[in-house]
Short mmCIF file of C-alpha atoms in Angstrom, two decimals:
data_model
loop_
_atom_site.label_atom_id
_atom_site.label_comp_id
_atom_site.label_asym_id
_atom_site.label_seq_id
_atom_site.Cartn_x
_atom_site.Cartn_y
_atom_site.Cartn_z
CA UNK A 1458 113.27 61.74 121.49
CA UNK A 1459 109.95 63.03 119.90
CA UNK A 1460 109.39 65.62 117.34
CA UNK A 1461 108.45 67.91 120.05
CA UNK A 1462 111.87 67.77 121.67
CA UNK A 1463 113.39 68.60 118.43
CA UNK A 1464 111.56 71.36 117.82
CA UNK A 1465 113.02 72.74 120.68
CA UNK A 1466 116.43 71.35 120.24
CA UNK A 1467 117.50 71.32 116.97
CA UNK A 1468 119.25 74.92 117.55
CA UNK A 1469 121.51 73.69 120.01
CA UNK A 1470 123.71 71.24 117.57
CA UNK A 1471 126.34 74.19 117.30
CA UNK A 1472 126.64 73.80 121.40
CA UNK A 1473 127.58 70.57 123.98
CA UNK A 1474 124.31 69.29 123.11
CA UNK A 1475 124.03 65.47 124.05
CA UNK A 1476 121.54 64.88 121.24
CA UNK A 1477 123.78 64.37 117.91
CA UNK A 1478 122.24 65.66 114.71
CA UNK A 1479 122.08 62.07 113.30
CA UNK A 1480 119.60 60.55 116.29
CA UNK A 1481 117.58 63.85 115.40
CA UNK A 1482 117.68 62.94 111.53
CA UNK A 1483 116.73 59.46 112.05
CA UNK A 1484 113.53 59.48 114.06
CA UNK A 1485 112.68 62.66 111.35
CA UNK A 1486 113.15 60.25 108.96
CA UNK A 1487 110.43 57.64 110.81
CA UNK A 1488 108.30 60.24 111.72
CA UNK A 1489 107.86 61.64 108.19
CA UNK A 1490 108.17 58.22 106.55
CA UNK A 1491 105.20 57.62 108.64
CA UNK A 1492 102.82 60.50 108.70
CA UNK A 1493 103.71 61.90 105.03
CA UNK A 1494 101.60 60.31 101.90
CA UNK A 1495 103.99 61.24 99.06
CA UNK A 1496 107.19 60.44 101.28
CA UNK A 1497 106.12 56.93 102.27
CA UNK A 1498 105.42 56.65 98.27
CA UNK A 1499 108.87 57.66 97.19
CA UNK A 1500 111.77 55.35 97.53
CA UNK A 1501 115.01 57.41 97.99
CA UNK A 1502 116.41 59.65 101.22
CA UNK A 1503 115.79 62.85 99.42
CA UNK A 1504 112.91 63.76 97.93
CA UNK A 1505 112.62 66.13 94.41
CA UNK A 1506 111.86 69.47 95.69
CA UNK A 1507 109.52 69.40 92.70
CA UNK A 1508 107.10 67.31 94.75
CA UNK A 1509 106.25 70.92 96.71
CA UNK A 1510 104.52 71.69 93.28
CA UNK A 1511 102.50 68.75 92.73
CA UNK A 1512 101.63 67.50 96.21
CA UNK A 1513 100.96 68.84 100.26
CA UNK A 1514 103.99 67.39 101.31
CA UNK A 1515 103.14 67.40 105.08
CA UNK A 1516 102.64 64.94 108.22
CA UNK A 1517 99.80 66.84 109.08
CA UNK A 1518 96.20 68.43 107.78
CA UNK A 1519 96.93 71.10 105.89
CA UNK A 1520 94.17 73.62 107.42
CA UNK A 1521 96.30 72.95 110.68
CA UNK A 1522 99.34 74.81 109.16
CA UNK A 1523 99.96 78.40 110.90
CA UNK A 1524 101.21 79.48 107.37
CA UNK A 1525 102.20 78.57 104.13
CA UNK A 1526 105.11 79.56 101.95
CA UNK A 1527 104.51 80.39 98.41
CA UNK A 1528 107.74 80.19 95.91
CA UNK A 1529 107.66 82.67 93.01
CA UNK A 1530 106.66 81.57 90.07
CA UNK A 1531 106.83 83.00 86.68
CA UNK A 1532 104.82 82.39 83.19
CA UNK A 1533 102.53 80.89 84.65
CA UNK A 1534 104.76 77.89 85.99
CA UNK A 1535 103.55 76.08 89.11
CA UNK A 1536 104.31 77.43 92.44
CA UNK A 1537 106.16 75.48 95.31
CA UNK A 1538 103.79 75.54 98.60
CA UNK A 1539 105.12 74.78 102.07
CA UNK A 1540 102.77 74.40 104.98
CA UNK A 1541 104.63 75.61 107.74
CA UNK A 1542 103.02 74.11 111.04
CA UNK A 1543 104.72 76.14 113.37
CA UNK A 1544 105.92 79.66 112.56
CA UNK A 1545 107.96 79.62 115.66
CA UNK A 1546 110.20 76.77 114.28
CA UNK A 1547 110.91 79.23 111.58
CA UNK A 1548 111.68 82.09 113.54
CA UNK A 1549 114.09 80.19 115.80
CA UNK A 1550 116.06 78.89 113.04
CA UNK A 1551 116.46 81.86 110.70
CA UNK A 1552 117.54 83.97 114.04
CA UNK A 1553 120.03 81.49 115.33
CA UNK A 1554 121.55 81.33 111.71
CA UNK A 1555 121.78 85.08 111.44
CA UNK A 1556 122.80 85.77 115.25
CA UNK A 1557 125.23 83.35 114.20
CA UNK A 1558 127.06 85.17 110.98
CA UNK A 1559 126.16 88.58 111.45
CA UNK A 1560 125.97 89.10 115.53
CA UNK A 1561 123.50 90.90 117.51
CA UNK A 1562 123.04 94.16 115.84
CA UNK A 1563 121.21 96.59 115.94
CA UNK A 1564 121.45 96.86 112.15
CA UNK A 1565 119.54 98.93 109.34
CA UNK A 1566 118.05 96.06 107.08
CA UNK A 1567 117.23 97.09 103.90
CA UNK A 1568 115.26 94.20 101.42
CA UNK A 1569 114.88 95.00 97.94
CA UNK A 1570 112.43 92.21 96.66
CA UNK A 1571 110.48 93.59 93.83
CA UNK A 1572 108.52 90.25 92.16
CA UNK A 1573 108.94 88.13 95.54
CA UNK A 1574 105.36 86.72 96.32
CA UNK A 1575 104.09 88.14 99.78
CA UNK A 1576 104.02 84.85 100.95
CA UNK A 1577 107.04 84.18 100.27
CA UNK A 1578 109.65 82.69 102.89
CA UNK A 1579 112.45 85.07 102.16
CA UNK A 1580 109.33 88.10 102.75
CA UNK A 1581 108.09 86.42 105.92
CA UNK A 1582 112.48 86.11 106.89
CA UNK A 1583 112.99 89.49 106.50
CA UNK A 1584 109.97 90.58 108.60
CA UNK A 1585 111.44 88.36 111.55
CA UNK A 1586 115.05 89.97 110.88
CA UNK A 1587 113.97 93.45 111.12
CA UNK A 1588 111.73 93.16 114.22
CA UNK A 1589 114.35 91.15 115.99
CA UNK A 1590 117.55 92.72 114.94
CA UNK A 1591 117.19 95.68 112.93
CA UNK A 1592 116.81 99.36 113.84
CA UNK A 1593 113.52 101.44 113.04
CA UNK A 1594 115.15 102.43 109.67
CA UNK A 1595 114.55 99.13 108.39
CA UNK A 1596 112.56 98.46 105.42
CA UNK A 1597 111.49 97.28 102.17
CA UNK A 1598 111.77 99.17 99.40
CA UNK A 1599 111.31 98.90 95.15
CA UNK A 1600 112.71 100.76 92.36
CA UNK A 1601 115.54 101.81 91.57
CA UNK A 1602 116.41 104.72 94.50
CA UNK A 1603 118.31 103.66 97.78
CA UNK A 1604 116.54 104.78 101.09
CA UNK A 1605 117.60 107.78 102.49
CA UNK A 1606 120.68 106.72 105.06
CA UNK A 1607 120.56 107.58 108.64
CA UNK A 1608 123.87 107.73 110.26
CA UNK A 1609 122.37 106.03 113.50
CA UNK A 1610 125.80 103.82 114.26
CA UNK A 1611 124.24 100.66 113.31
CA UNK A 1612 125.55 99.00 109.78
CA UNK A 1613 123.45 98.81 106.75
CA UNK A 1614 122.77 95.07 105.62
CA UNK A 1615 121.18 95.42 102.29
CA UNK A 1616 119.20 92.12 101.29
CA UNK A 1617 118.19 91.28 97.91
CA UNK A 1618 117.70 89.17 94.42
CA UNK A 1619 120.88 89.33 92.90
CA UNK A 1620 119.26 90.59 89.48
CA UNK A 1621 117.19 93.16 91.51
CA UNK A 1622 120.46 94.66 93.40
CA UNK A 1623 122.15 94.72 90.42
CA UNK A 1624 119.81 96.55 88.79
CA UNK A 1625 120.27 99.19 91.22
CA UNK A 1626 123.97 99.28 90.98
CA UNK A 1627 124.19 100.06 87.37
CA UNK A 1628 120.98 102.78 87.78
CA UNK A 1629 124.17 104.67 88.71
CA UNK A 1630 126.68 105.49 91.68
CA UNK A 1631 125.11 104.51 95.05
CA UNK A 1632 128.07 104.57 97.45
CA UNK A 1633 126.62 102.86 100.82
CA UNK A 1634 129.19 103.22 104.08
CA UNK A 1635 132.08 100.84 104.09
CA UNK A 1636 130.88 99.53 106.71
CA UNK A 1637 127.51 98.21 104.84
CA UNK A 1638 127.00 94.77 103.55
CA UNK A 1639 125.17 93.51 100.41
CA UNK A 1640 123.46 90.38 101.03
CA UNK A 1641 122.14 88.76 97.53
CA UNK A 1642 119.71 85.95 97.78
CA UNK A 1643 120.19 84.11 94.25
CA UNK A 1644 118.67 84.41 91.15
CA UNK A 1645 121.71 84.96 89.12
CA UNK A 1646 120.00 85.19 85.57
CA UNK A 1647 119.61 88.51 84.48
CA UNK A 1648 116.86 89.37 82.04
CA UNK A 1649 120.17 89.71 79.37
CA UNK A 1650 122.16 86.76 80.31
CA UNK A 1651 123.63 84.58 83.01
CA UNK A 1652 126.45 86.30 84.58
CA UNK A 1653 128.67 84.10 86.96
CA UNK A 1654 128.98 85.17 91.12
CA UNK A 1655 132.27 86.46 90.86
CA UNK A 1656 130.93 88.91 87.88
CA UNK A 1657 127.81 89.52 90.00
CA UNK A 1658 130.05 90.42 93.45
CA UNK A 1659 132.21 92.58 91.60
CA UNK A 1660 129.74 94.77 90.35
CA UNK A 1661 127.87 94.82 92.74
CA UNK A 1662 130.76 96.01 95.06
CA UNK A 1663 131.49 98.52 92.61
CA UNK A 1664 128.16 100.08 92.27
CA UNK A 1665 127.70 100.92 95.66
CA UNK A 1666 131.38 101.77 96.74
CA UNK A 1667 132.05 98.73 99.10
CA UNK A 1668 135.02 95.65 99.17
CA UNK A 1669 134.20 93.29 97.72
CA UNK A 1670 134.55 91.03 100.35
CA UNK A 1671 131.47 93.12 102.08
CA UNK A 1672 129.33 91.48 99.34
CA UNK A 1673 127.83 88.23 100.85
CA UNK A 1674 125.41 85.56 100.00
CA UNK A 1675 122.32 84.05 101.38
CA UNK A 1676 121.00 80.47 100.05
CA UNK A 1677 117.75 79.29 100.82
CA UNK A 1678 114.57 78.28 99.47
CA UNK A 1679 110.25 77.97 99.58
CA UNK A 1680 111.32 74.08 100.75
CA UNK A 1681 113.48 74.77 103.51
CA UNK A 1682 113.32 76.22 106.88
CA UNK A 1683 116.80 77.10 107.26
CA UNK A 1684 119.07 79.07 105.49
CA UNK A 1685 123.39 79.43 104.02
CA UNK A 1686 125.61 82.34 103.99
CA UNK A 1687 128.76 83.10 102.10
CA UNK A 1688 130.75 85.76 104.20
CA UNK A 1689 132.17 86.91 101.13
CA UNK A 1690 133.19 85.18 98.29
CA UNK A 1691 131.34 81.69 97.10
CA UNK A 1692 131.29 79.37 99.48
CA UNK A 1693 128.47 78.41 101.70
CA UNK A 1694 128.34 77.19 105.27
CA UNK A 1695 125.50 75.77 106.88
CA UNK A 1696 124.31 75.78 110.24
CA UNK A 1697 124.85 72.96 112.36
CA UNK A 1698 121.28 71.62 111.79
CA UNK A 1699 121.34 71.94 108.20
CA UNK A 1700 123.47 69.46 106.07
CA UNK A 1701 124.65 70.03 102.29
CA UNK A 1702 125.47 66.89 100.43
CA UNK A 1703 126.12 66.76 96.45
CA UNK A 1704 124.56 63.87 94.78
CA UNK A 1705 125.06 61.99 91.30
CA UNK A 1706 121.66 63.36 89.82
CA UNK A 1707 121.41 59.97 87.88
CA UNK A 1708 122.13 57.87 91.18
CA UNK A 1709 121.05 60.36 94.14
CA UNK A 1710 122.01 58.05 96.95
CA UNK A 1711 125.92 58.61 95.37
CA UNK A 1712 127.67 61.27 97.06
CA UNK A 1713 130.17 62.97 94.95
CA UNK A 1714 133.75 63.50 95.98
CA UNK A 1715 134.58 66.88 97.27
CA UNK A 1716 135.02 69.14 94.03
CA UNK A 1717 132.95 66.70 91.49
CA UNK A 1718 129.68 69.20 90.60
CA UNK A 1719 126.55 67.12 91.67
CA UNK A 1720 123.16 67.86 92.54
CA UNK A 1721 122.82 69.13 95.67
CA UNK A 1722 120.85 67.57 98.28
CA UNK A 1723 119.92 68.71 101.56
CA UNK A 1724 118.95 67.52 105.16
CA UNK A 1725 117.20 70.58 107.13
CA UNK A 1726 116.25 69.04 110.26
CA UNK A 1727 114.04 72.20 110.85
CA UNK A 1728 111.52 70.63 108.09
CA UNK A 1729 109.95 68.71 111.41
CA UNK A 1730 106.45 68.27 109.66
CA UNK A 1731 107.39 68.36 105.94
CA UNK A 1732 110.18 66.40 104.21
CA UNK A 1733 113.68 67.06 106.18
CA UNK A 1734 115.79 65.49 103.35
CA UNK A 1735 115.41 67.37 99.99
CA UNK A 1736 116.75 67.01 96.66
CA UNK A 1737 117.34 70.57 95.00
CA UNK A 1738 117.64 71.58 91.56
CA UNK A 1739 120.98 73.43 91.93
CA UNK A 1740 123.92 71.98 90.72
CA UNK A 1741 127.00 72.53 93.44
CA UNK A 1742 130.45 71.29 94.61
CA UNK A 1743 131.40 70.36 97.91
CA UNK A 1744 134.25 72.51 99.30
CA UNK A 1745 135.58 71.12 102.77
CA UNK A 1746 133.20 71.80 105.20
CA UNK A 1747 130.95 74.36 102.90
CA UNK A 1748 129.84 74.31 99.18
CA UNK A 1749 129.85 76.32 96.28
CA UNK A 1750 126.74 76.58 94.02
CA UNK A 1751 127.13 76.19 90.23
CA UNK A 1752 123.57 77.33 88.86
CA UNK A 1753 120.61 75.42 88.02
CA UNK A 1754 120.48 71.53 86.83
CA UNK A 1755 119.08 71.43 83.29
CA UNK A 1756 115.80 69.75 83.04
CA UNK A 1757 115.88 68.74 87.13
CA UNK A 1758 112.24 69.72 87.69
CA UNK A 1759 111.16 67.73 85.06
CA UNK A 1760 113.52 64.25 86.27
CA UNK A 1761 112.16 64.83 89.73
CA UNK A 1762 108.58 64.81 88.57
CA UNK A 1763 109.80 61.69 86.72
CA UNK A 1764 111.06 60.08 90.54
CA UNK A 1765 107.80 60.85 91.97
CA UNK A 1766 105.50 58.78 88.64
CA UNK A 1767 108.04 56.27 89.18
CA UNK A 1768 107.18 55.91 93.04
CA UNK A 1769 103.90 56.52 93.12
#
C-alpha cells in the first residue's frame, strides 16, 4: 500500500474495506518518519501540535502545497500553518464525515465566523459544505442579525464559534424552525468568563427557540484534516479514519483509562503529507467509543515546545 492508495482509500474504513485502519497508520507512520524533518527529530507517536507554529511540518516542499491553513491567532501569538498538498484529500474527508451525521441535504448552511482567518480550515470547510450540500440560501454572515429565513423545505444548520453564536442568542429572541440545528465549533471562553458546554447548549437552545438536543458540536482543528461531531449533548464520535486517544500529558505514550481526563491525542490518517498522529492541547475523557472534551491543558503549548528542544 502507498500513500497514493490511501489517499483514495482512507474513506472507506466505515465500509467492508480489506485495508484495516492500522496497515494504513503504519506505513503513514514510515512514510512521514521518513520524508518529515521535525518528525524524524521527535521521539514519541504524537507530535505537539505546537510544532505547526514553529516548523513546516510536511513530507514535501512547501511551494508544492495546493493550500495552506492558517489557525487564528490572537495578541499577536503565533499562528499554526498547515500545508495542505492536496485540497481534494480535504474535501473527501470533511464530506464523508458530514454525509455521514447529517445526510444528504439539501440544507440552508448558515456560518457565523466573525475573527476566523480567511485561510482558515473551518472557512475553506464551510465553502466545500455549502457548494456540495447546501441550498442557494447558504451563507456567511457577521453581526449580530440572523439572515432572513426562506421556507424552501430544506433545514437550517447554523455553524459557528460558540462565543460568536452566543453572542447572537442573548442580542435577543431569534426563534429558528424546530427543525434547525446549531452547530458550535469550540471556543468556549467568552470575553467574560468560561462557561461549561452544558451552560453553552442551554442557552444557546434557548435563544433561538430549539431542543436542546438540536444543539450539536463540531471538533476540529488548523492540524487536522478531519473533523468530530456531538449529535447533541457532549460526546464526540469520530469517523472511522480518525482515532481519539487520551494521553498522560507527563507520559504521552500512557493511555488513560476510559473516564481519567488526559490529553488528548489524535491519529487522522487524512494528514497523508503532514504528521497523522498529533498531540492536542485539549484536555478530554474517553467515553466508550467517543470522548468528551474538558477545555484547554494549562501551559500545553509551552510543554510541547519543550518536547520538540528536547528532540531536536
Amino acid at each position: 500500500m502507498t500513500t497514493a492508495d490511501i489517499e483514495v482509500q482512507f474513506t472507506d474504513l466505515g465500509s467492508a474495506s480489506g485495508t484495516s485502519f492500522g496497515v494504513m497508520e503504519r506505513v503513514l507512520e514510515a512514510y512521514q518518519r521518513q520524508h518529515c524533518q521535525v518528525y524524524q527529530r521527535f521521539g514519541y507517536k504524537y507530535l505537539p501540535v505546537a510544532a505547526f507554529k514553529h516548523a513546516e511540518v510536511t513530507t514535501f516542499p512547501p511551494s508544492e502545497a495546493e493550500c495552506v491553513f492558517e489557525s487564528s491567532a490572537t495578541g499577536g501569538a503565533l499562528r499554526s500553518r498547515h500545508f495542505v498538498r492536496r485540497k481534494a484529500v480535504y474535501e473527501a474527508s470533511v464530506c464523508a464525515a458530514f454525509k455521514a451525521v447529517f445526510g444528504e441535504g439539501p440544507f440552508q448552511i448558515w456560518a457565523h465566523l466573525p475573527g476566523y482567518a480567511p485561510a482558515s480550515s473551518l472557512v475553506c470547510m464551510m465553502k466545500i459544505l455549502m457548494r456540495r450540500y447546501g441550498t442557494e440560501e447558504s451563507q456567511f454572515f457577521l453581526g449580530n442579525r440572523l439572515p432572513n429565513f426562506t421556507d424552501t423545505g430544506a433545514p437550517i444548520l447554523l455553524f459557528g464559534a460558540a462565543f460568536g453564536l452566543l453572542g447572537l442568542a442573548d442580542a435577543g429572541p431569534r426563534h429558528l424552525p424546530k427543525d434547525a440545528r446549531i452547530i458550535e465549533t469550540g471556543g468556549m471562553k467568552t470575553r467574560r468568563h468560561t462557561i461549561t458546554r452544558n451552560e453553552l447548549h442551554a442557552r444557546l437552545a434557548a435563544g433561538f427557540g430549539v431542543d436542546e438536543q438540536q444543539v450539536w458540536s463540531e471538533y476540529g482543528m488548523c492540524e487536522l484534516m478531519s473533523q468530530a461531531y456531538a449529535q447533541g449533548g457532549s460526546i464526540y464520535r469520530s469517523p472511522p479514519w480518525m482515532r481519539v486517544q487520551v494521553v498522560d500529558p507527563e507520559a504521552p505514550d500512557h493511555v488513560m483509562p476510559d473516564g481519567k481526563p488526559g490529553l488528548l491525542a489524535i491519529t487522522d490518517l487524512a494528514n497523508i503529507h503532514t504528521v497523522s498522529s498529533i498531540l492536542t492541547e485539549d484536555l478530554g475523557v474517553g467515553r466508550g467509543e467517543g470522548f468528551e472534551v474538558l477545555g484547554r491543558f494549562p501551559g500545553s503549548s509551552m510543554r510541547g515546545c519543550n518536547f520538540l528542544l528536547e528532540t531536536s
